[in-house]
mmCIF file of C-alpha atoms in Angstrom:
data_model
loop_
_atom_site.group_PDB
_atom_site.id
_atom_site.type_symbol
_atom_site.label_atom_id
_atom_site.label_comp_id
_atom_site.label_asym_id
_atom_site.label_seq_id
_atom_site.Cartn_x
_atom_site.Cartn_y
_atom_site.Cartn_z
ATOM 1 C CA MET A 30 -5.017 -12.837 -11.531
ATOM 2 C CA ILE A 31 -8.699 -12.670 -10.573
ATOM 3 C CA PRO A 32 -10.794 -11.748 -13.650
ATOM 4 C CA LEU A 33 -13.399 -9.546 -11.945
ATOM 5 C CA LEU A 34 -12.466 -6.398 -13.900
ATOM 6 C CA ALA A 35 -12.067 -8.143 -17.251
ATOM 7 C CA GLY A 36 -12.950 -5.757 -20.063
ATOM 8 C CA THR A 37 -11.753 -2.674 -18.184
ATOM 9 C CA ARG A 38 -8.769 -0.903 -19.758
ATOM 10 C CA ILE A 39 -6.543 1.272 -17.593
ATOM 11 C CA LEU A 40 -3.829 3.524 -18.951
ATOM 12 C CA GLU A 41 -1.161 3.914 -16.261
ATOM 13 C CA LEU A 42 1.404 6.711 -16.514
ATOM 14 C CA SER A 43 3.151 6.342 -13.199
ATOM 15 C CA ALA A 44 6.441 5.433 -11.580
ATOM 16 C CA VAL A 45 8.045 4.147 -8.371
ATOM 17 C CA VAL A 46 5.321 2.903 -5.942
ATOM 18 C CA MET A 47 2.041 4.801 -5.429
ATOM 19 C CA GLY A 48 0.735 4.680 -8.997
ATOM 20 C CA PRO A 49 2.308 1.316 -9.914
ATOM 21 C CA PHE A 50 1.041 -0.376 -6.731
ATOM 22 C CA ALA A 51 -2.487 0.860 -7.432
ATOM 23 C CA GLY A 52 -2.191 -0.257 -11.041
ATOM 24 C CA GLN A 53 -0.976 -3.688 -9.999
ATOM 25 C CA ILE A 54 -3.946 -4.212 -7.673
ATOM 26 C CA LEU A 55 -6.327 -3.346 -10.504
ATOM 27 C CA ALA A 56 -4.386 -5.622 -12.857
ATOM 28 C CA ASP A 57 -4.539 -8.406 -10.264
ATOM 29 C CA LEU A 58 -8.316 -7.964 -10.351
ATOM 30 C CA GLY A 59 -8.352 -8.577 -14.095
ATOM 31 C CA ALA A 60 -8.195 -5.118 -15.641
ATOM 32 C CA GLU A 61 -6.031 -4.649 -18.719
ATOM 33 C CA VAL A 62 -3.381 -2.219 -17.476
ATOM 34 C CA ILE A 63 -1.123 -0.626 -20.084
ATOM 35 C CA LYS A 64 1.859 0.870 -18.289
ATOM 36 C CA VAL A 65 3.389 3.743 -20.223
ATOM 37 C CA GLU A 66 7.016 4.482 -19.348
ATOM 38 C CA PRO A 67 9.517 7.029 -20.636
ATOM 39 C CA ILE A 68 12.198 5.791 -23.018
ATOM 40 C CA ASP A 69 14.585 5.215 -20.097
ATOM 41 C CA GLY A 70 11.911 3.415 -18.086
ATOM 42 C CA ASP A 71 10.362 3.736 -14.643
ATOM 43 C CA VAL A 72 13.159 4.726 -12.230
ATOM 44 C CA ALA A 73 12.134 1.791 -10.020
ATOM 45 C CA ARG A 74 13.600 -0.525 -12.658
ATOM 46 C CA ALA A 75 17.045 0.533 -11.418
ATOM 47 C CA SER A 76 16.230 -0.172 -7.761
ATOM 48 C CA GLN A 77 18.456 -2.527 -5.824
ATOM 49 C CA PRO A 78 18.718 -5.428 -5.532
ATOM 50 C CA GLN A 79 18.578 -6.633 -9.121
ATOM 51 C CA GLY A 80 17.916 -10.302 -9.871
ATOM 52 C CA LYS A 81 21.015 -12.081 -11.207
ATOM 53 C CA ASP A 82 19.052 -14.196 -13.661
ATOM 54 C CA MET A 83 16.644 -11.461 -14.691
ATOM 55 C CA PRO A 84 16.760 -9.255 -17.781
ATOM 56 C CA GLY A 85 18.037 -5.712 -17.245
ATOM 57 C CA GLY A 86 15.841 -3.181 -15.523
ATOM 58 C CA MET A 87 14.154 -5.595 -13.140
ATOM 59 C CA GLY A 88 14.884 -4.273 -9.649
ATOM 60 C CA ALA A 89 12.889 -5.822 -6.815
ATOM 61 C CA LEU A 90 10.850 -2.650 -6.252
ATOM 62 C CA TYR A 91 9.749 -2.717 -9.881
ATOM 63 C CA VAL A 92 9.019 -6.461 -9.867
ATOM 64 C CA ASN A 93 6.798 -6.195 -6.783
ATOM 65 C CA ASN A 94 4.604 -3.417 -8.199
ATOM 66 C CA ASN A 95 4.150 -4.207 -11.882
ATOM 67 C CA ARG A 96 2.924 -7.735 -12.557
ATOM 68 C CA ASN A 97 -0.043 -8.438 -14.844
ATOM 69 C CA LYS A 98 0.629 -5.301 -16.915
ATOM 70 C CA ARG A 99 1.507 -4.580 -20.508
ATOM 71 C CA ALA A 100 4.441 -2.228 -21.051
ATOM 72 C CA LEU A 101 4.805 0.549 -23.608
ATOM 73 C CA ALA A 102 7.872 2.841 -23.704
ATOM 74 C CA VAL A 103 7.382 6.151 -25.511
ATOM 75 C CA ASP A 104 8.687 9.721 -25.487
ATOM 76 C CA LEU A 105 5.704 11.602 -24.091
ATOM 77 C CA LYS A 106 7.197 14.985 -25.035
ATOM 78 C CA SER A 107 7.316 14.200 -28.752
ATOM 79 C CA ASP A 108 4.430 14.903 -31.092
ATOM 80 C CA ASN A 109 4.192 11.236 -32.001
ATOM 81 C CA GLY A 110 4.275 10.270 -28.327
ATOM 82 C CA LYS A 111 1.386 12.624 -27.559
ATOM 83 C CA ALA A 112 -0.540 11.233 -30.515
ATOM 84 C CA ILE A 113 -0.024 7.686 -29.211
ATOM 85 C CA ILE A 114 -1.345 8.651 -25.794
ATOM 86 C CA GLY A 115 -4.330 10.317 -27.438
ATOM 87 C CA LYS A 116 -5.199 7.099 -29.270
ATOM 88 C CA LEU A 117 -4.826 5.091 -26.064
ATOM 89 C CA LEU A 118 -6.985 7.524 -24.107
ATOM 90 C CA ARG A 119 -9.825 7.102 -26.598
ATOM 91 C CA ARG A 120 -9.690 3.326 -26.021
ATOM 92 C CA SER A 121 -9.350 3.444 -22.232
ATOM 93 C CA ASP A 122 -11.770 3.507 -19.305
ATOM 94 C CA VAL A 123 -9.343 4.954 -16.768
ATOM 95 C CA LEU A 124 -6.242 7.135 -16.775
ATOM 96 C CA LEU A 125 -4.067 6.663 -13.671
ATOM 97 C CA HIS A 126 -1.040 8.884 -13.192
ATOM 98 C CA ASN A 127 1.132 10.150 -10.338
ATOM 99 C CA MET A 128 2.672 13.150 -12.061
ATOM 100 C CA ARG A 129 2.696 16.568 -10.433
ATOM 101 C CA PRO A 130 -0.202 18.574 -11.907
ATOM 102 C CA ASP A 131 2.014 21.120 -13.660
ATOM 103 C CA ALA A 132 3.972 18.303 -15.341
ATOM 104 C CA ALA A 133 0.730 16.661 -16.484
ATOM 105 C CA ASP A 134 -0.465 19.997 -17.877
ATOM 106 C CA ARG A 135 2.756 20.452 -19.877
ATOM 107 C CA LEU A 136 2.231 17.034 -21.466
ATOM 108 C CA GLY A 137 -1.350 17.873 -22.406
ATOM 109 C CA LEU A 138 -2.698 15.521 -19.743
ATOM 110 C CA SER A 139 -4.751 17.863 -17.575
ATOM 111 C CA PHE A 140 -8.250 16.705 -16.711
ATOM 112 C CA ASP A 141 -9.866 19.144 -19.149
ATOM 113 C CA ALA A 142 -7.548 18.145 -22.000
ATOM 114 C CA VAL A 143 -8.091 14.447 -21.411
ATOM 115 C CA ALA A 144 -11.860 14.789 -20.981
ATOM 116 C CA ALA A 145 -11.973 16.523 -24.366
ATOM 117 C CA ILE A 146 -10.382 13.422 -25.903
ATOM 118 C CA ASN A 147 -12.557 10.901 -24.058
ATOM 119 C CA PRO A 148 -15.686 12.418 -22.442
ATOM 120 C CA ARG A 149 -16.393 9.231 -20.443
ATOM 121 C CA LEU A 150 -12.896 8.694 -19.036
ATOM 122 C CA ILE A 151 -12.190 8.241 -15.322
ATOM 123 C CA TYR A 152 -9.216 10.465 -14.537
ATOM 124 C CA CYS A 153 -7.277 9.479 -11.403
ATOM 125 C CA SER A 154 -4.348 11.656 -10.331
ATOM 126 C CA ALA A 155 -2.318 10.333 -7.392
ATOM 127 C CA ILE A 156 -0.473 13.407 -6.168
ATOM 128 C CA GLY A 157 1.295 14.813 -3.123
ATOM 129 C CA PHE A 158 -1.091 17.522 -1.914
ATOM 130 C CA GLY A 159 -4.682 18.427 -2.756
ATOM 131 C CA GLN A 160 -5.070 21.033 -5.464
ATOM 132 C CA ARG A 161 -7.384 23.289 -3.435
ATOM 133 C CA GLY A 162 -4.723 24.009 -0.814
ATOM 134 C CA ARG A 163 -1.606 26.146 -0.604
ATOM 135 C CA TYR A 164 0.723 23.119 -0.728
ATOM 136 C CA ARG A 165 -0.442 22.154 -4.220
ATOM 137 C CA GLY A 166 2.421 21.451 -6.578
ATOM 138 C CA ARG A 167 4.982 20.747 -3.870
ATOM 139 C CA PRO A 168 7.233 17.736 -4.512
ATOM 140 C CA ALA A 169 6.218 14.827 -2.296
ATOM 141 C CA PHE A 170 7.929 11.599 -1.375
ATOM 142 C CA ASP A 171 7.118 9.155 1.384
ATOM 143 C CA ASP A 172 9.414 10.618 4.062
ATOM 144 C CA VAL A 173 8.083 14.120 3.434
ATOM 145 C CA ILE A 174 4.480 12.962 3.727
ATOM 146 C CA GLN A 175 5.150 10.909 6.877
ATOM 147 C CA ALA A 176 6.546 14.093 8.425
ATOM 148 C CA ALA A 177 3.778 16.384 7.136
ATOM 149 C CA ALA A 178 0.940 14.040 8.195
ATOM 150 C CA GLY A 179 2.107 13.769 11.798
ATOM 151 C CA LEU A 180 3.223 10.159 11.586
ATOM 152 C CA ALA A 181 6.932 10.816 12.133
ATOM 153 C CA GLY A 182 6.173 13.133 15.044
ATOM 154 C CA ILE A 183 4.024 10.695 17.037
ATOM 155 C CA ALA A 184 7.151 9.464 18.833
ATOM 156 C CA GLU A 185 7.469 12.891 20.469
ATOM 157 C CA HIS A 186 4.372 12.128 22.556
ATOM 158 C CA ASN A 187 6.588 9.663 24.445
ATOM 159 C CA GLY A 188 9.556 11.986 24.728
ATOM 160 C CA GLU A 189 11.414 10.398 21.824
ATOM 161 C CA ASP A 190 12.869 11.945 18.696
ATOM 162 C CA PRO A 191 10.665 11.990 15.580
ATOM 163 C CA ARG A 192 11.275 9.032 13.314
ATOM 164 C CA PHE A 193 9.969 7.546 10.112
ATOM 165 C CA ILE A 194 8.074 4.265 10.032
ATOM 166 C CA PRO A 195 10.540 2.045 8.111
ATOM 167 C CA THR A 196 8.218 1.235 5.250
ATOM 168 C CA ILE A 197 6.967 3.436 2.413
ATOM 169 C CA LEU A 198 3.605 3.782 4.098
ATOM 170 C CA ALA A 199 2.401 7.029 2.546
ATOM 171 C CA ASP A 200 2.776 5.698 -1.000
ATOM 172 C CA LYS A 201 0.960 2.470 -0.223
ATOM 173 C CA VAL A 202 -1.860 4.157 1.711
ATOM 174 C CA GLY A 203 -2.257 6.554 -1.224
ATOM 175 C CA ALA A 204 -2.342 3.631 -3.645
ATOM 176 C CA LEU A 205 -5.158 1.934 -1.746
ATOM 177 C CA HIS A 206 -7.164 5.164 -1.782
ATOM 178 C CA ALA A 207 -6.596 5.412 -5.538
ATOM 179 C CA VAL A 208 -7.883 1.867 -6.020
ATOM 180 C CA TYR A 209 -11.139 2.407 -4.151
ATOM 181 C CA GLY A 210 -11.602 5.773 -5.833
ATOM 182 C CA ILE A 211 -11.262 4.186 -9.267
ATOM 183 C CA LEU A 212 -13.528 1.277 -8.355
ATOM 184 C CA ALA A 213 -16.206 3.669 -7.049
ATOM 185 C CA ALA A 214 -16.000 5.675 -10.275
ATOM 186 C CA LEU A 215 -16.331 2.494 -12.349
ATOM 187 C CA VAL A 216 -19.455 1.559 -10.373
ATOM 188 C CA ALA A 217 -20.877 5.043 -10.965
ATOM 189 C CA ARG A 218 -20.268 4.669 -14.674
ATOM 190 C CA ALA A 219 -21.836 1.206 -14.688
ATOM 191 C CA ASN A 220 -24.876 2.785 -12.998
ATOM 192 C CA GLY A 221 -25.301 5.260 -15.818
ATOM 193 C CA ARG A 222 -22.970 8.193 -15.236
ATOM 194 C CA GLN A 223 -21.791 9.321 -18.661
ATOM 195 C CA ASP A 224 -19.469 12.284 -18.112
ATOM 196 C CA ALA A 225 -15.750 12.209 -17.358
ATOM 197 C CA LEU A 226 -15.074 11.791 -13.661
ATOM 198 C CA ARG A 227 -12.089 13.234 -11.815
ATOM 199 C CA VAL A 228 -10.586 11.251 -8.905
ATOM 200 C CA GLU A 229 -7.901 13.164 -6.994
ATOM 201 C CA VAL A 230 -5.856 11.195 -4.451
ATOM 202 C CA PRO A 231 -3.521 13.442 -2.413
ATOM 203 C CA MET A 232 -0.969 11.540 -0.299
ATOM 204 C CA PHE A 233 -0.908 14.184 2.441
ATOM 205 C CA GLU A 234 -4.646 14.169 3.032
ATOM 206 C CA ALA A 235 -4.862 10.374 2.683
ATOM 207 C CA LEU A 236 -2.180 9.722 5.299
ATOM 208 C CA THR A 237 -3.470 12.470 7.597
ATOM 209 C CA SER A 238 -6.899 10.822 7.564
ATOM 210 C CA PHE A 239 -5.232 7.460 8.212
ATOM 211 C CA VAL A 240 -3.234 8.780 11.186
ATOM 212 C CA LEU A 241 -6.027 10.819 12.769
ATOM 213 C CA ASN A 242 -8.631 8.046 12.544
ATOM 214 C CA GLU A 243 -7.995 7.260 16.215
ATOM 215 C CA HIS A 244 -5.745 10.173 17.151
ATOM 216 C CA LEU A 245 -8.293 12.942 16.478
ATOM 217 C CA ALA A 246 -9.668 11.810 19.845
ATOM 218 C CA GLY A 247 -10.889 14.757 21.983
ATOM 219 C CA ALA A 248 -10.564 17.198 19.096
ATOM 220 C CA THR A 249 -13.492 15.339 17.548
ATOM 221 C CA PHE A 250 -15.800 17.039 20.049
ATOM 222 C CA GLN A 251 -14.043 20.261 21.098
ATOM 223 C CA GLN A 252 -12.202 22.936 19.151
ATOM 224 C CA ASP A 253 -9.385 22.805 21.709
ATOM 225 C CA GLY A 254 -9.802 19.105 22.477
ATOM 226 C CA LYS A 255 -6.767 16.948 23.127
ATOM 227 C CA VAL A 256 -5.532 14.847 20.225
ATOM 228 C CA GLY A 257 -3.981 11.419 20.659
ATOM 229 C CA TYR A 258 -5.499 8.010 21.474
ATOM 230 C CA SER A 259 -4.047 7.208 24.884
ATOM 231 C CA ARG A 260 -3.962 3.418 24.592
ATOM 232 C CA VAL A 261 -1.918 3.569 21.418
ATOM 233 C CA LEU A 262 0.380 6.293 22.745
ATOM 234 C CA SER A 263 1.205 4.500 26.009
ATOM 235 C CA ARG A 264 4.964 4.220 26.551
ATOM 236 C CA ASP A 265 4.468 0.572 27.522
ATOM 237 C CA ARG A 266 2.578 -0.332 24.371
ATOM 238 C CA ARG A 267 5.395 -2.161 22.645
ATOM 239 C CA PRO A 268 6.773 -5.628 22.049
ATOM 240 C CA TYR A 269 7.598 -7.157 25.427
ATOM 241 C CA ARG A 270 10.791 -8.908 26.412
ATOM 242 C CA THR A 271 10.472 -12.467 27.643
ATOM 243 C CA ARG A 272 13.166 -14.618 29.192
ATOM 244 C CA ASP A 273 14.602 -15.451 25.757
ATOM 245 C CA GLY A 274 13.105 -13.064 23.198
ATOM 246 C CA TRP A 275 10.213 -10.761 22.389
ATOM 247 C CA ILE A 276 6.469 -11.212 21.933
ATOM 248 C CA ALA A 277 3.407 -9.010 21.390
ATOM 249 C CA VAL A 278 0.476 -9.352 23.787
ATOM 250 C CA LEU A 279 -2.792 -7.411 23.709
ATOM 251 C CA PRO A 280 -5.460 -8.213 26.283
ATOM 252 C CA TYR A 281 -8.296 -5.970 25.124
ATOM 253 C CA THR A 282 -11.590 -6.938 26.719
ATOM 254 C CA GLY A 283 -12.170 -7.106 30.444
ATOM 255 C CA GLU A 284 -12.345 -10.911 30.270
ATOM 256 C CA GLN A 285 -9.051 -11.131 28.389
ATOM 257 C CA TRP A 286 -7.386 -8.941 31.013
ATOM 258 C CA ARG A 287 -8.838 -11.112 33.777
ATOM 259 C CA ARG A 288 -7.500 -14.314 32.222
ATOM 260 C CA PHE A 289 -4.090 -12.758 31.612
ATOM 261 C CA LEU A 290 -3.713 -11.429 35.160
ATOM 262 C CA ILE A 291 -4.647 -14.798 36.649
ATOM 263 C CA GLU A 292 -2.122 -16.553 34.382
ATOM 264 C CA ALA A 293 0.514 -13.964 35.328
ATOM 265 C CA GLY A 294 -0.137 -14.391 39.070
ATOM 266 C CA ARG A 295 -1.340 -10.807 39.426
ATOM 267 C CA GLU A 296 -4.835 -11.415 40.803
ATOM 268 C CA ASP A 297 -4.281 -8.376 43.015
ATOM 269 C CA VAL A 298 -5.003 -6.129 40.036
ATOM 270 C CA LEU A 299 -8.492 -7.625 39.774
ATOM 271 C CA ASN A 300 -9.355 -6.052 43.110
ATOM 272 C CA LEU A 301 -8.480 -2.494 42.096
ATOM 273 C CA PRO A 302 -11.645 -0.362 42.104
ATOM 274 C CA TRP A 303 -11.318 0.809 38.492
ATOM 275 C CA PHE A 304 -10.511 -2.538 36.882
ATOM 276 C CA HIS A 305 -14.039 -3.770 36.101
ATOM 277 C CA GLN A 306 -15.077 -0.711 34.069
ATOM 278 C CA ALA A 307 -13.811 -0.220 30.535
ATOM 279 C CA ASP A 308 -13.212 3.495 31.092
ATOM 280 C CA GLY A 309 -11.268 2.666 34.248
ATOM 281 C CA ARG A 310 -8.978 0.291 32.377
ATOM 282 C CA GLN A 311 -8.551 2.888 29.643
ATOM 283 C CA ALA A 312 -7.612 5.573 32.164
ATOM 284 C CA ASN A 313 -5.049 3.235 33.735
ATOM 285 C CA ILE A 314 -3.728 1.616 30.574
ATOM 286 C CA ASP A 315 -0.130 2.646 31.301
ATOM 287 C CA TYR A 316 -0.296 0.741 34.585
ATOM 288 C CA LEU A 317 -1.800 -2.367 32.948
ATOM 289 C CA TYR A 318 0.823 -2.386 30.211
ATOM 290 C CA SER A 319 3.549 -1.994 32.823
ATOM 291 C CA VAL A 320 2.226 -5.131 34.525
ATOM 292 C CA ILE A 321 2.669 -7.037 31.250
ATOM 293 C CA ALA A 322 6.207 -5.698 30.880
ATOM 294 C CA SER A 323 7.098 -6.718 34.443
ATOM 295 C CA VAL A 324 5.854 -10.314 34.328
ATOM 296 C CA LEU A 325 6.806 -11.496 30.834
ATOM 297 C CA PRO A 326 10.570 -11.822 31.526
ATOM 298 C CA GLN A 327 9.734 -14.584 34.030
ATOM 299 C CA ARG A 328 9.034 -17.151 31.274
ATOM 300 C CA SER A 329 10.186 -18.056 27.778
ATOM 301 C CA SER A 330 8.465 -16.819 24.622
ATOM 302 C CA ALA A 331 7.282 -20.333 23.754
ATOM 303 C CA SER A 332 5.777 -20.818 27.218
ATOM 304 C CA TRP A 333 3.901 -17.526 27.092
ATOM 305 C CA LEU A 334 2.656 -18.044 23.553
ATOM 306 C CA GLU A 335 1.311 -21.487 24.434
ATOM 307 C CA SER A 336 -0.533 -20.189 27.504
ATOM 308 C CA LEU A 337 -1.853 -17.038 25.855
ATOM 309 C CA SER A 338 -3.098 -18.964 22.805
ATOM 310 C CA ARG A 339 -4.833 -21.472 25.090
ATOM 311 C CA LEU A 340 -6.522 -18.587 26.910
ATOM 312 C CA ASP A 341 -7.547 -16.946 23.598
ATOM 313 C CA ILE A 342 -5.598 -13.781 24.362
ATOM 314 C CA PRO A 343 -4.260 -12.012 21.230
ATOM 315 C CA CYS A 344 -0.525 -12.609 20.963
ATOM 316 C CA SER A 345 2.264 -13.246 18.488
ATOM 317 C CA GLN A 346 5.959 -13.778 18.310
ATOM 318 C CA VAL A 347 7.825 -10.749 17.012
ATOM 319 C CA ASN A 348 8.837 -11.702 13.502
ATOM 320 C CA ARG A 349 11.848 -10.278 11.748
ATOM 321 C CA LEU A 350 11.523 -9.665 8.027
ATOM 322 C CA ASP A 351 13.357 -12.882 7.174
ATOM 323 C CA ASP A 352 11.097 -14.851 9.564
ATOM 324 C CA LEU A 353 8.156 -14.084 7.282
ATOM 325 C CA LEU A 354 9.771 -16.080 4.495
ATOM 326 C CA GLN A 355 9.446 -19.219 6.655
ATOM 327 C CA ASP A 356 6.157 -18.435 8.404
ATOM 328 C CA PRO A 357 4.044 -21.632 8.531
ATOM 329 C CA HIS A 358 0.703 -19.850 8.090
ATOM 330 C CA LEU A 359 1.958 -17.996 5.015
ATOM 331 C CA HIS A 360 3.200 -21.351 3.732
ATOM 332 C CA ASP A 361 -0.265 -22.877 4.306
ATOM 333 C CA VAL A 362 -1.991 -20.214 2.201
ATOM 334 C CA GLY A 363 0.640 -20.275 -0.571
ATOM 335 C CA PHE A 364 1.538 -16.661 0.092
ATOM 336 C CA PHE A 365 4.810 -16.542 -1.835
ATOM 337 C CA HIS A 366 3.705 -18.774 -4.709
ATOM 338 C CA VAL A 367 5.330 -18.030 -8.055
ATOM 339 C CA SER A 368 3.481 -18.954 -11.242
ATOM 340 C CA GLU A 369 5.194 -21.390 -13.587
ATOM 341 C CA HIS A 370 4.999 -18.638 -16.219
ATOM 342 C CA TYR A 371 7.472 -16.475 -14.307
ATOM 343 C CA PRO A 372 11.147 -16.361 -15.281
ATOM 344 C CA PRO A 373 13.426 -18.508 -13.073
ATOM 345 C CA GLY A 374 15.073 -15.402 -11.635
ATOM 346 C CA ILE A 375 11.943 -14.641 -9.547
ATOM 347 C CA LYS A 376 11.757 -16.909 -6.506
ATOM 348 C CA ARG A 377 8.917 -15.246 -4.603
ATOM 349 C CA MET A 378 6.035 -12.911 -5.420
ATOM 350 C CA LEU A 379 3.572 -11.160 -3.137
ATOM 351 C CA PRO A 380 -0.037 -12.165 -3.804
ATOM 352 C CA GLN A 381 -3.269 -10.255 -4.019
ATOM 353 C CA PRO A 382 -4.296 -10.945 -0.384
ATOM 354 C CA VAL A 383 -8.071 -10.526 -0.865
ATOM 355 C CA VAL A 384 -9.718 -13.906 -1.455
ATOM 356 C CA PHE A 385 -12.815 -14.134 -3.672
ATOM 357 C CA GLY A 386 -14.912 -17.266 -3.375
ATOM 358 C CA GLY A 387 -16.325 -18.895 -6.486
ATOM 359 C CA VAL A 388 -13.959 -17.100 -8.875
ATOM 360 C CA THR A 389 -11.448 -19.105 -10.891
ATOM 361 C CA ALA A 390 -8.068 -17.394 -10.788
ATOM 362 C CA GLU A 391 -5.959 -17.120 -13.914
ATOM 363 C CA ALA A 392 -2.181 -17.315 -14.137
ATOM 364 C CA ASP A 393 -0.347 -14.106 -13.305
ATOM 365 C CA ILE A 394 1.718 -12.386 -15.978
ATOM 366 C CA PRO A 395 5.314 -11.578 -14.985
ATOM 367 C CA PRO A 396 6.370 -7.929 -14.655
ATOM 368 C CA PRO A 397 7.223 -6.748 -18.178
ATOM 369 C CA THR A 398 10.612 -5.767 -19.490
ATOM 370 C CA LEU A 399 10.906 -2.183 -20.726
ATOM 371 C CA GLY A 400 8.691 -1.698 -23.774
ATOM 372 C CA ALA A 401 7.839 -5.399 -23.916
ATOM 373 C CA ASP A 402 4.452 -4.713 -25.517
ATOM 374 C CA THR A 403 5.304 -1.607 -27.538
ATOM 375 C CA TRP A 404 4.876 -3.367 -30.872
ATOM 376 C CA ASP A 405 1.534 -4.927 -30.023
ATOM 377 C CA VAL A 406 0.063 -1.829 -28.362
ATOM 378 C CA LEU A 407 1.041 0.469 -31.232
ATOM 379 C CA SER A 408 -0.293 -2.015 -33.751
ATOM 380 C CA GLU A 409 -3.608 -2.173 -31.862
ATOM 381 C CA CYS A 410 -3.720 1.633 -32.055
ATOM 382 C CA GLY A 411 -3.654 1.379 -35.846
ATOM 383 C CA TYR A 412 0.001 2.128 -36.589
ATOM 384 C CA SER A 413 1.546 0.294 -39.529
ATOM 385 C CA THR A 414 4.710 -1.784 -39.372
ATOM 386 C CA ALA A 415 6.607 0.947 -41.195
ATOM 387 C CA GLU A 416 5.362 3.635 -38.806
ATOM 388 C CA ILE A 417 6.332 1.577 -35.772
ATOM 389 C CA ASP A 418 9.753 0.830 -37.234
ATOM 390 C CA ASP A 419 10.251 4.528 -37.871
ATOM 391 C CA MET A 420 9.319 5.492 -34.292
ATOM 392 C CA LEU A 421 11.653 2.850 -32.856
ATOM 393 C CA THR A 422 14.478 4.018 -35.096
ATOM 394 C CA GLN A 423 13.968 7.665 -34.117
ATOM 395 C CA GLY A 424 13.854 6.803 -30.404
ATOM 396 C CA ILE A 425 10.265 7.999 -30.050
ATOM 397 C CA ALA A 426 9.278 4.522 -28.858
ATOM 398 C CA ARG A 427 11.281 1.662 -27.420
ATOM 399 C CA GLY A 428 10.797 -2.064 -27.373
ATOM 400 C CA PRO A 429 12.330 -5.392 -28.352
ATOM 401 C CA ALA A 430 12.814 -6.274 -31.996
ATOM 402 C CA ARG A 431 9.732 -7.664 -33.646
ATOM 403 C CA SER A 432 9.746 -11.460 -33.622
#
């Protein structure tokens, strides 16, 4: 944990990945994040696999998105549950949720309702589609957004069937947008803004912006301009087969291409009339990539990687997921380090990858069990022992027995 946001309190009402991932990043940066879950918990707690030596409700998807948080379990539909949230809102700087707007409204958590409770609150809703458009209110999960934002369909440019990128990219891109939106709002408040500030993060628009960053291409300048960044869409832009495996190679500058072609024994390409102009190489990128594909099978992966690294040409072996667990660079930087405060059932954790110089990191807090902090949070809100006992007995709140 890096204590840069110490003193900032964030109330997180979210589940699965987009909201929790954003909340975890903010918690990693030192904010106090109180995660509010329904009585049955975030559905990600039931994700597989489950750690053998972990307490119940600790699926890997939950563990990897909820460290450094406090956990409160409460029935948000009950009168007492709504009163608890009201007390927490008055004490918070930020509300982060990924509920559909209509569901938030039914719980009394619309922007207007929340701003009436805390006029200086930052209200961040991580949702599927922007509320000004006709898709507002549609259910949205990662696969749906990958399809809607054009990501799944990119493969069709090469004559292939549409396919999903095998990672939950839309959720994570949305989470990163939520983080910078919240941080910008906190800066605005620190600079004197006093009124409640609404931050809307729609997954569809966020991923569409992400995809079209390079692929807007000719449509940037003409109404009927051609979309698609040709270098990225080339059929031969792919991992290349060597004699004994696969590697990635990306000569980019003219000098890198020159060094590669000499190493590959293809000096003839240097004499082509278009080679020495960047626009010429761009126009003939399919041909250049086909040259890479044709020469790499002549040597082993290790031989190519040694030569390409020596020539300062961007390259890498093609790692499988399990290769990352043994990657020497990740080992050097302590990437999978687990704090001594973590339960023995957790063998690896993913770090906050941004490095801040001159800041002393504090020990991370393990992902909480369901309702782990219910007692403490309710007590801090002013509830008596008898009132908390009564809510636990009635099933309005949930948490471990008081020690």
